[in-house]
Protein backbone atom coordinates (compact mmCIF):
# COMPACT_ATOMS: atom_id res chain seq x y z
CA UNK A 1 0.00 0.00 0.00
CA UNK A 2 2.85 2.36 0.84
CA UNK A 3 4.21 1.93 -2.68
CA UNK A 4 0.87 2.98 -4.19
CA UNK A 5 0.73 6.09 -2.02
CA UNK A 6 4.26 7.08 -2.96
CA UNK A 7 3.28 6.75 -6.61
CA UNK A 8 0.21 8.95 -6.19
CA UNK A 9 1.86 11.77 -4.21
CA UNK A 10 3.91 13.24 -7.10
CA UNK A 11 0.85 13.01 -9.35
CA UNK A 12 -1.17 15.06 -6.85
CA UNK A 13 1.64 17.60 -6.52
CA UNK A 14 1.72 17.95 -10.30
CA UNK A 15 -2.01 18.66 -10.41
CA UNK A 16 -1.61 21.20 -7.61
CA UNK A 17 1.21 22.99 -9.42
CA UNK A 18 -1.11 23.47 -12.40
CA UNK A 19 -3.45 25.56 -10.28
CA UNK A 20 -5.87 22.84 -9.11
CA UNK A 21 -6.33 22.64 -5.35
CA UNK A 22 -9.69 20.83 -5.16
CA UNK A 23 -9.13 17.77 -2.88
CA UNK A 24 -11.97 15.87 -4.56
CA UNK A 25 -10.34 16.39 -7.97
CA UNK A 26 -6.99 15.20 -6.67
CA UNK A 27 -8.47 12.08 -5.12
CA UNK A 28 -10.47 11.38 -8.28
CA UNK A 29 -7.39 11.77 -10.48
CA UNK A 30 -5.35 9.50 -8.23
CA UNK A 31 -8.11 6.89 -8.19
CA UNK A 32 -8.27 6.86 -11.99
CA UNK A 33 -4.56 6.25 -12.28
CA UNK A 34 -4.78 3.48 -9.71
CA UNK A 35 -7.64 1.89 -11.65
CA UNK A 36 -5.69 2.07 -14.90
CA UNK A 37 -2.72 0.47 -13.15
CA UNK A 38 -4.81 -2.58 -12.25
CA UNK A 39 -5.95 -3.51 -15.76
CA UNK A 40 -5.91 -7.25 -16.31
CA UNK A 41 -3.63 -9.00 -18.81
CA UNK A 42 -6.68 -9.66 -21.01
CA UNK A 43 -7.63 -5.97 -21.01
CA UNK A 44 -4.09 -4.87 -21.79
CA UNK A 45 -3.85 -7.37 -24.64
CA UNK A 46 -7.19 -6.17 -26.05
CA UNK A 47 -6.00 -2.55 -26.11
CA UNK A 48 -2.65 -3.57 -27.58
CA UNK A 49 -4.54 -5.51 -30.26
CA UNK A 50 -6.43 -2.36 -31.26
CA UNK A 51 -3.18 -0.42 -31.41
CA UNK A 52 -1.44 -3.05 -33.57
CA UNK A 53 -4.44 -3.21 -35.92
CA UNK A 54 -4.04 0.53 -36.41
CA UNK A 55 -0.31 0.14 -37.10
CA UNK A 56 -0.98 -2.62 -39.62
CA UNK A 57 -3.44 -0.35 -41.42
CA UNK A 58 -0.89 2.46 -41.56
CA UNK A 59 1.94 0.30 -42.93
CA UNK A 60 2.35 -1.87 -46.02
CA UNK A 61 1.95 -5.43 -44.78
CA UNK A 62 3.45 -7.90 -47.25
CA UNK A 63 1.33 -10.87 -48.40
CA UNK A 64 2.12 -14.52 -47.77
CA UNK A 65 3.42 -14.82 -51.35
CA UNK A 66 6.25 -12.36 -50.64
CA UNK A 67 9.78 -13.84 -50.43
CA UNK A 68 10.30 -11.78 -47.28
CA UNK A 69 7.27 -13.36 -45.60
CA UNK A 70 8.29 -16.85 -46.71
CA UNK A 71 11.71 -16.24 -45.23
CA UNK A 72 10.21 -15.11 -41.92
CA UNK A 73 7.86 -18.09 -41.86
CA UNK A 74 10.84 -20.40 -42.33
CA UNK A 75 12.89 -18.62 -39.65
CA UNK A 76 10.10 -18.68 -37.07
CA UNK A 77 8.79 -22.19 -37.77
CA UNK A 78 7.77 -23.78 -34.49
CA UNK A 79 7.74 -20.45 -32.66
CA UNK A 80 4.04 -20.26 -31.82
CA UNK A 81 3.77 -18.72 -28.36
CA UNK A 82 5.63 -17.10 -25.49
CA UNK A 83 4.49 -17.33 -21.89
CA UNK A 84 1.14 -18.68 -23.12
CA UNK A 85 0.61 -15.75 -25.52
CA UNK A 86 0.11 -16.79 -29.19
CA UNK A 87 2.64 -15.13 -31.50
CA UNK A 88 1.75 -13.69 -34.89
CA UNK A 89 4.38 -12.44 -37.33
CA UNK A 90 3.96 -9.88 -40.12
CA UNK A 91 6.43 -8.07 -42.34
CA UNK A 92 6.29 -4.33 -43.04
CA UNK A 93 7.76 -3.19 -46.36
CA UNK A 94 9.99 -0.26 -45.46
CA UNK A 95 13.68 0.56 -45.65
CA UNK A 96 13.72 1.25 -41.90
CA UNK A 97 15.89 -1.14 -39.90
CA UNK A 98 13.48 -2.16 -37.18
CA UNK A 99 11.42 -4.85 -35.48
CA UNK A 100 9.13 -4.87 -32.47
CA UNK A 101 6.99 -7.22 -30.39
CA UNK A 102 3.88 -6.30 -28.44
CA UNK A 103 2.19 -7.61 -25.30
CA UNK A 104 -0.54 -9.30 -27.35
CA UNK A 105 2.03 -11.46 -29.16
CA UNK A 106 2.22 -9.37 -32.34
CA UNK A 107 5.72 -9.33 -33.87
CA UNK A 108 6.46 -7.01 -36.77
CA UNK A 109 9.68 -7.19 -38.79
CA UNK A 110 10.75 -4.53 -41.29
CA UNK A 111 12.22 -5.44 -44.67
CA UNK A 112 15.10 -3.06 -43.96
CA UNK A 113 16.20 -5.32 -41.12
CA UNK A 114 15.81 -8.43 -43.27
CA UNK A 115 17.93 -6.86 -46.02
CA UNK A 116 20.71 -6.01 -43.58
CA UNK A 117 21.06 -9.18 -41.53
CA UNK A 118 21.33 -12.93 -41.84
CA UNK A 119 18.50 -15.13 -40.59
CA UNK A 120 20.21 -15.85 -37.27
CA UNK A 121 20.99 -12.17 -36.72
CA UNK A 122 17.37 -11.25 -37.40
CA UNK A 123 16.29 -14.01 -35.01
CA UNK A 124 18.56 -12.54 -32.36
CA UNK A 125 16.86 -9.16 -32.71
CA UNK A 126 13.42 -10.81 -32.74
CA UNK A 127 14.38 -12.88 -29.68
CA UNK A 128 15.36 -9.68 -27.90
CA UNK A 129 11.98 -8.08 -28.71
CA UNK A 130 10.07 -11.23 -27.71
CA UNK A 131 12.08 -11.15 -24.49
CA UNK A 132 10.42 -7.85 -23.60
CA UNK A 133 7.06 -9.60 -23.94
CA UNK A 134 8.04 -12.72 -21.99
CA UNK A 135 9.57 -10.63 -19.20
CA UNK A 136 6.44 -8.39 -19.01
CA UNK A 137 8.39 -5.28 -20.04
CA UNK A 138 6.09 -4.59 -23.00
CA UNK A 139 2.99 -4.96 -20.83
CA UNK A 140 4.31 -2.45 -18.30
CA UNK A 141 5.32 0.00 -21.03
CA UNK A 142 1.91 -0.13 -22.71
CA UNK A 143 0.13 0.11 -19.36
CA UNK A 144 2.17 3.23 -18.56
CA UNK A 145 1.24 4.68 -21.95
CA UNK A 146 -2.43 4.12 -21.15
CA UNK A 147 -2.07 5.81 -17.77
CA UNK A 148 -0.24 8.86 -19.07
CA UNK A 149 -2.20 9.47 -22.28
CA UNK A 150 -5.51 11.21 -22.86
CA UNK A 151 -7.06 7.77 -23.33
CA UNK A 152 -7.04 7.11 -19.57
CA UNK A 153 -10.47 8.60 -18.86
CA UNK A 154 -12.08 6.70 -21.74
CA UNK A 155 -10.68 3.44 -20.40
CA UNK A 156 -11.71 4.11 -16.82
CA UNK A 157 -15.26 5.13 -17.81
CA UNK A 158 -15.94 1.66 -19.22
CA UNK A 159 -15.31 -0.08 -15.91
CA UNK A 160 -14.36 -3.69 -16.56
CA UNK A 161 -15.21 -3.56 -20.26
CA UNK A 162 -12.71 -2.78 -23.01
CA UNK A 163 -13.34 0.56 -24.69
CA UNK A 164 -13.28 0.82 -28.48
CA UNK A 165 -10.65 3.47 -29.11
CA UNK A 166 -10.75 6.04 -31.90
CA UNK A 167 -7.90 6.65 -34.32
CA UNK A 168 -7.09 9.84 -32.40
CA UNK A 169 -6.94 7.99 -29.09
CA UNK A 170 -4.70 5.32 -30.59
CA UNK A 171 -2.50 8.13 -31.84
CA UNK A 172 -2.28 9.45 -28.28
CA UNK A 173 -1.10 6.04 -27.12
CA UNK A 174 1.51 6.01 -29.89
CA UNK A 175 2.85 9.38 -28.76
CA UNK A 176 3.03 8.17 -25.16
CA UNK A 177 4.91 5.04 -26.26
CA UNK A 178 7.30 7.09 -28.37
CA UNK A 179 8.29 9.15 -25.33
CA UNK A 180 8.81 6.10 -23.13
CA UNK A 181 11.70 3.67 -23.05
CA UNK A 182 12.82 0.48 -21.39
CA UNK A 183 15.34 0.73 -18.57
CA UNK A 184 18.94 -0.36 -19.04
CA UNK A 185 18.26 -3.35 -16.81
CA UNK A 186 15.27 -4.37 -18.93
CA UNK A 187 17.30 -4.02 -22.12
CA UNK A 188 20.11 -6.17 -20.72
CA UNK A 189 17.59 -8.80 -19.63
CA UNK A 190 16.10 -8.81 -23.14
CA UNK A 191 19.59 -9.18 -24.64
CA UNK A 192 20.17 -12.26 -22.47
CA UNK A 193 16.77 -13.61 -23.47
CA UNK A 194 17.65 -13.17 -27.16
CA UNK A 195 20.96 -14.97 -26.64
CA UNK A 196 19.27 -17.90 -24.89
CA UNK A 197 16.55 -17.87 -27.54
CA UNK A 198 19.15 -18.47 -30.25
CA UNK A 199 21.03 -21.05 -28.21
CA UNK A 200 17.88 -23.01 -27.34
CA UNK A 201 16.83 -22.92 -31.01
CA UNK A 202 20.07 -24.63 -32.05
CA UNK A 203 21.52 -21.44 -33.55
CA UNK A 204 24.95 -19.96 -33.02
CA UNK A 205 24.41 -17.17 -30.42
CA UNK A 206 27.38 -15.28 -31.86
CA UNK A 207 24.65 -13.89 -34.12
CA UNK A 208 23.59 -11.57 -31.28
CA UNK A 209 26.98 -9.87 -31.19
CA UNK A 210 27.12 -9.76 -34.98
CA UNK A 211 23.65 -8.17 -35.17
CA UNK A 212 24.77 -5.45 -32.77
CA UNK A 213 27.90 -4.92 -34.89
CA UNK A 214 25.71 -4.32 -37.94
CA UNK A 215 23.62 -1.81 -36.02
CA UNK A 216 26.75 -0.07 -34.74
CA UNK A 217 28.08 0.31 -38.29
CA UNK A 218 24.75 1.56 -39.54
CA UNK A 219 24.45 4.16 -36.80
CA UNK A 220 27.89 5.54 -37.58
CA UNK A 221 29.68 3.96 -34.62
CA UNK A 222 32.18 2.26 -36.93
CA UNK A 223 33.75 3.19 -40.23
CA UNK A 224 33.47 1.33 -43.48
CA UNK A 225 29.69 0.90 -43.58
CA UNK A 226 28.52 3.21 -46.33
CA UNK A 227 24.85 2.66 -45.39
CA UNK A 228 24.67 5.05 -42.47
CA UNK A 229 22.95 7.86 -44.34
CA UNK A 230 20.22 5.57 -45.61
CA UNK A 231 19.12 4.06 -42.34
CA UNK A 232 21.01 5.55 -39.40
CA UNK A 233 17.96 7.31 -37.99
CA UNK A 234 15.84 4.16 -38.00
CA UNK A 235 18.58 2.27 -36.17
CA UNK A 236 18.58 5.01 -33.55
CA UNK A 237 14.86 4.44 -33.00
CA UNK A 238 15.38 0.68 -32.71
CA UNK A 239 18.06 0.71 -30.02
CA UNK A 240 18.16 4.30 -28.77
CA UNK A 241 17.43 3.36 -25.16
CA UNK A 242 19.60 0.26 -25.03
CA UNK A 243 22.93 0.02 -23.21
CA UNK A 244 26.01 1.12 -25.16
CA UNK A 245 26.29 -1.07 -28.24
CA UNK A 246 29.99 -1.74 -27.74
CA UNK A 247 29.27 -3.03 -24.25
CA UNK A 248 26.54 -5.30 -25.59
CA UNK A 249 28.82 -6.67 -28.31
CA UNK A 250 31.47 -7.47 -25.72
CA UNK A 251 28.97 -9.14 -23.37
CA UNK A 252 27.41 -11.32 -26.08
CA UNK A 253 30.85 -12.21 -27.51
CA UNK A 254 32.15 -13.25 -24.10
CA UNK A 255 29.08 -15.39 -23.44
CA UNK A 256 29.36 -17.14 -26.80
CA UNK A 257 33.09 -17.80 -26.31
CA UNK A 258 32.54 -19.10 -22.77
CA UNK A 259 29.78 -21.42 -24.05
CA UNK A 260 32.17 -22.88 -26.61
CA UNK A 261 30.79 -21.36 -29.82
CA UNK A 262 33.02 -20.29 -32.69
CA UNK A 263 32.35 -17.01 -34.42
CA UNK A 264 31.33 -17.59 -38.08
CA UNK A 265 34.29 -16.73 -40.30
CA UNK A 266 32.24 -14.96 -42.95
CA UNK A 267 28.95 -13.15 -43.29
CA UNK A 268 26.24 -15.59 -44.33
CA UNK A 269 23.69 -14.86 -47.02
CA UNK A 270 20.44 -13.28 -45.85
CA UNK A 271 18.51 -15.79 -47.94
CA UNK A 272 19.22 -18.79 -45.72
CA UNK A 273 19.61 -19.44 -42.02
CA UNK A 274 23.15 -19.75 -40.68
CA UNK A 275 24.18 -22.94 -38.98
CA UNK A 276 25.42 -23.51 -35.48
CA UNK A 277 29.18 -24.10 -35.24
CA UNK A 278 29.60 -25.13 -31.65
CA UNK A 279 32.85 -26.86 -30.77
CA UNK A 280 32.69 -30.61 -30.44
Coordinates of C-alpha atoms in Angstrom, one line a residue:
X1 CA 0.0 0.0 0.0
X2 CA 2.9 2.4 0.8
X3 CA 4.2 1.9 -2.7
X4 CA 0.9 3.0 -4.2
X5 CA 0.7 6.1 -2.0
X6 CA 4.3 7.1 -3.0
X7 CA 3.3 6.7 -6.6
X8 CA 0.2 9.0 -6.2
X9 CA 1.9 11.8 -4.2
X10 CA 3.9 13.2 -7.1
X11 CA 0.9 13.0 -9.3
X12 CA -1.2 15.1 -6.9
X13 CA 1.6 17.6 -6.5
X14 CA 1.7 17.9 -10.3
X15 CA -2.0 18.7 -10.4
X16 CA -1.6 21.2 -7.6
X17 CA 1.2 23.0 -9.4
X18 CA -1.1 23.5 -12.4
X19 CA -3.5 25.6 -10.3
X20 CA -5.9 22.8 -9.1
X21 CA -6.3 22.6 -5.3
X22 CA -9.7 20.8 -5.2
X23 CA -9.1 17.8 -2.9
X24 CA -12.0 15.9 -4.6
X25 CA -10.3 16.4 -8.0
X26 CA -7.0 15.2 -6.7
X27 CA -8.5 12.1 -5.1
X28 CA -10.5 11.4 -8.3
X29 CA -7.4 11.8 -10.5
X30 CA -5.4 9.5 -8.2
X31 CA -8.1 6.9 -8.2
X32 CA -8.3 6.9 -12.0
X33 CA -4.6 6.2 -12.3
X34 CA -4.8 3.5 -9.7
X35 CA -7.6 1.9 -11.6
X36 CA -5.7 2.1 -14.9
X37 CA -2.7 0.5 -13.2
X38 CA -4.8 -2.6 -12.3
X39 CA -6.0 -3.5 -15.8
X40 CA -5.9 -7.3 -16.3
X41 CA -3.6 -9.0 -18.8
X42 CA -6.7 -9.7 -21.0
X43 CA -7.6 -6.0 -21.0
X44 CA -4.1 -4.9 -21.8
X45 CA -3.8 -7.4 -24.6
X46 CA -7.2 -6.2 -26.0
X47 CA -6.0 -2.6 -26.1
X48 CA -2.6 -3.6 -27.6
X49 CA -4.5 -5.5 -30.3
X50 CA -6.4 -2.4 -31.3
X51 CA -3.2 -0.4 -31.4
X52 CA -1.4 -3.0 -33.6
X53 CA -4.4 -3.2 -35.9
X54 CA -4.0 0.5 -36.4
X55 CA -0.3 0.1 -37.1
X56 CA -1.0 -2.6 -39.6
X57 CA -3.4 -0.4 -41.4
X58 CA -0.9 2.5 -41.6
X59 CA 1.9 0.3 -42.9
X60 CA 2.3 -1.9 -46.0
X61 CA 1.9 -5.4 -44.8
X62 CA 3.5 -7.9 -47.2
X63 CA 1.3 -10.9 -48.4
X64 CA 2.1 -14.5 -47.8
X65 CA 3.4 -14.8 -51.4
X66 CA 6.3 -12.4 -50.6
X67 CA 9.8 -13.8 -50.4
X68 CA 10.3 -11.8 -47.3
X69 CA 7.3 -13.4 -45.6
X70 CA 8.3 -16.9 -46.7
X71 CA 11.7 -16.2 -45.2
X72 CA 10.2 -15.1 -41.9
X73 CA 7.9 -18.1 -41.9
X74 CA 10.8 -20.4 -42.3
X75 CA 12.9 -18.6 -39.7
X76 CA 10.1 -18.7 -37.1
X77 CA 8.8 -22.2 -37.8
X78 CA 7.8 -23.8 -34.5
X79 CA 7.7 -20.5 -32.7
X80 CA 4.0 -20.3 -31.8
X81 CA 3.8 -18.7 -28.4
X82 CA 5.6 -17.1 -25.5
X83 CA 4.5 -17.3 -21.9
X84 CA 1.1 -18.7 -23.1
X85 CA 0.6 -15.8 -25.5
X86 CA 0.1 -16.8 -29.2
X87 CA 2.6 -15.1 -31.5
X88 CA 1.8 -13.7 -34.9
X89 CA 4.4 -12.4 -37.3
X90 CA 4.0 -9.9 -40.1
X91 CA 6.4 -8.1 -42.3
X92 CA 6.3 -4.3 -43.0
X93 CA 7.8 -3.2 -46.4
X94 CA 10.0 -0.3 -45.5
X95 CA 13.7 0.6 -45.7
X96 CA 13.7 1.3 -41.9
X97 CA 15.9 -1.1 -39.9
X98 CA 13.5 -2.2 -37.2
X99 CA 11.4 -4.8 -35.5
X100 CA 9.1 -4.9 -32.5
X101 CA 7.0 -7.2 -30.4
X102 CA 3.9 -6.3 -28.4
X103 CA 2.2 -7.6 -25.3
X104 CA -0.5 -9.3 -27.3
X105 CA 2.0 -11.5 -29.2
X106 CA 2.2 -9.4 -32.3
X107 CA 5.7 -9.3 -33.9
X108 CA 6.5 -7.0 -36.8
X109 CA 9.7 -7.2 -38.8
X110 CA 10.8 -4.5 -41.3
X111 CA 12.2 -5.4 -44.7
X112 CA 15.1 -3.1 -44.0
X113 CA 16.2 -5.3 -41.1
X114 CA 15.8 -8.4 -43.3
X115 CA 17.9 -6.9 -46.0
X116 CA 20.7 -6.0 -43.6
X117 CA 21.1 -9.2 -41.5
X118 CA 21.3 -12.9 -41.8
X119 CA 18.5 -15.1 -40.6
X120 CA 20.2 -15.8 -37.3
X121 CA 21.0 -12.2 -36.7
X122 CA 17.4 -11.2 -37.4
X123 CA 16.3 -14.0 -35.0
X124 CA 18.6 -12.5 -32.4
X125 CA 16.9 -9.2 -32.7
X126 CA 13.4 -10.8 -32.7
X127 CA 14.4 -12.9 -29.7
X128 CA 15.4 -9.7 -27.9
X129 CA 12.0 -8.1 -28.7
X130 CA 10.1 -11.2 -27.7
X131 CA 12.1 -11.2 -24.5
X132 CA 10.4 -7.9 -23.6
X133 CA 7.1 -9.6 -23.9
X134 CA 8.0 -12.7 -22.0
X135 CA 9.6 -10.6 -19.2
X136 CA 6.4 -8.4 -19.0
X137 CA 8.4 -5.3 -20.0
X138 CA 6.1 -4.6 -23.0
X139 CA 3.0 -5.0 -20.8
X140 CA 4.3 -2.4 -18.3
X141 CA 5.3 0.0 -21.0
X142 CA 1.9 -0.1 -22.7
X143 CA 0.1 0.1 -19.4
X144 CA 2.2 3.2 -18.6
X145 CA 1.2 4.7 -21.9
X146 CA -2.4 4.1 -21.2
X147 CA -2.1 5.8 -17.8
X148 CA -0.2 8.9 -19.1
X149 CA -2.2 9.5 -22.3
X150 CA -5.5 11.2 -22.9
X151 CA -7.1 7.8 -23.3
X152 CA -7.0 7.1 -19.6
X153 CA -10.5 8.6 -18.9
X154 CA -12.1 6.7 -21.7
X155 CA -10.7 3.4 -20.4
X156 CA -11.7 4.1 -16.8
X157 CA -15.3 5.1 -17.8
X158 CA -15.9 1.7 -19.2
X159 CA -15.3 -0.1 -15.9
X160 CA -14.4 -3.7 -16.6
X161 CA -15.2 -3.6 -20.3
X162 CA -12.7 -2.8 -23.0
X163 CA -13.3 0.6 -24.7
X164 CA -13.3 0.8 -28.5
X165 CA -10.6 3.5 -29.1
X166 CA -10.8 6.0 -31.9
X167 CA -7.9 6.7 -34.3
X168 CA -7.1 9.8 -32.4
X169 CA -6.9 8.0 -29.1
X170 CA -4.7 5.3 -30.6
X171 CA -2.5 8.1 -31.8
X172 CA -2.3 9.5 -28.3
X173 CA -1.1 6.0 -27.1
X174 CA 1.5 6.0 -29.9
X175 CA 2.8 9.4 -28.8
X176 CA 3.0 8.2 -25.2
X177 CA 4.9 5.0 -26.3
X178 CA 7.3 7.1 -28.4
X179 CA 8.3 9.2 -25.3
X180 CA 8.8 6.1 -23.1
X181 CA 11.7 3.7 -23.0
X182 CA 12.8 0.5 -21.4
X183 CA 15.3 0.7 -18.6
X184 CA 18.9 -0.4 -19.0
X185 CA 18.3 -3.4 -16.8
X186 CA 15.3 -4.4 -18.9
X187 CA 17.3 -4.0 -22.1
X188 CA 20.1 -6.2 -20.7
X189 CA 17.6 -8.8 -19.6
X190 CA 16.1 -8.8 -23.1
X191 CA 19.6 -9.2 -24.6
X192 CA 20.2 -12.3 -22.5
X193 CA 16.8 -13.6 -23.5
X194 CA 17.7 -13.2 -27.2
X195 CA 21.0 -15.0 -26.6
X196 CA 19.3 -17.9 -24.9
X197 CA 16.5 -17.9 -27.5
X198 CA 19.1 -18.5 -30.3
X199 CA 21.0 -21.0 -28.2
X200 CA 17.9 -23.0 -27.3
X201 CA 16.8 -22.9 -31.0
X202 CA 20.1 -24.6 -32.0
X203 CA 21.5 -21.4 -33.5
X204 CA 24.9 -20.0 -33.0
X205 CA 24.4 -17.2 -30.4
X206 CA 27.4 -15.3 -31.9
X207 CA 24.6 -13.9 -34.1
X208 CA 23.6 -11.6 -31.3
X209 CA 27.0 -9.9 -31.2
X210 CA 27.1 -9.8 -35.0
X211 CA 23.7 -8.2 -35.2
X212 CA 24.8 -5.4 -32.8
X213 CA 27.9 -4.9 -34.9
X214 CA 25.7 -4.3 -37.9
X215 CA 23.6 -1.8 -36.0
X216 CA 26.7 -0.1 -34.7
X217 CA 28.1 0.3 -38.3
X218 CA 24.8 1.6 -39.5
X219 CA 24.5 4.2 -36.8
X220 CA 27.9 5.5 -37.6
X221 CA 29.7 4.0 -34.6
X222 CA 32.2 2.3 -36.9
X223 CA 33.8 3.2 -40.2
X224 CA 33.5 1.3 -43.5
X225 CA 29.7 0.9 -43.6
X226 CA 28.5 3.2 -46.3
X227 CA 24.9 2.7 -45.4
X228 CA 24.7 5.0 -42.5
X229 CA 22.9 7.9 -44.3
X230 CA 20.2 5.6 -45.6
X231 CA 19.1 4.1 -42.3
X232 CA 21.0 5.5 -39.4
X233 CA 18.0 7.3 -38.0
X234 CA 15.8 4.2 -38.0
X235 CA 18.6 2.3 -36.2
X236 CA 18.6 5.0 -33.5
X237 CA 14.9 4.4 -33.0
X238 CA 15.4 0.7 -32.7
X239 CA 18.1 0.7 -30.0
X240 CA 18.2 4.3 -28.8
X241 CA 17.4 3.4 -25.2
X242 CA 19.6 0.3 -25.0
X243 CA 22.9 0.0 -23.2
X244 CA 26.0 1.1 -25.2
X245 CA 26.3 -1.1 -28.2
X246 CA 30.0 -1.7 -27.7
X247 CA 29.3 -3.0 -24.2
X248 CA 26.5 -5.3 -25.6
X249 CA 28.8 -6.7 -28.3
X250 CA 31.5 -7.5 -25.7
X251 CA 29.0 -9.1 -23.4
X252 CA 27.4 -11.3 -26.1
X253 CA 30.9 -12.2 -27.5
X254 CA 32.2 -13.2 -24.1
X255 CA 29.1 -15.4 -23.4
X256 CA 29.4 -17.1 -26.8
X257 CA 33.1 -17.8 -26.3
X258 CA 32.5 -19.1 -22.8
X259 CA 29.8 -21.4 -24.0
X260 CA 32.2 -22.9 -26.6
X261 CA 30.8 -21.4 -29.8
X262 CA 33.0 -20.3 -32.7
X263 CA 32.4 -17.0 -34.4
X264 CA 31.3 -17.6 -38.1
X265 CA 34.3 -16.7 -40.3
X266 CA 32.2 -15.0 -42.9
X267 CA 28.9 -13.1 -43.3
X268 CA 26.2 -15.6 -44.3
X269 CA 23.7 -14.9 -47.0
X270 CA 20.4 -13.3 -45.8
X271 CA 18.5 -15.8 -47.9
X272 CA 19.2 -18.8 -45.7
X273 CA 19.6 -19.4 -42.0
X274 CA 23.2 -19.7 -40.7
X275 CA 24.2 -22.9 -39.0
X276 CA 25.4 -23.5 -35.5
X277 CA 29.2 -24.1 -35.2
X278 CA 29.6 -25.1 -31.7
X279 CA 32.8 -26.9 -30.8
X280 CA 32.7 -30.6 -30.4

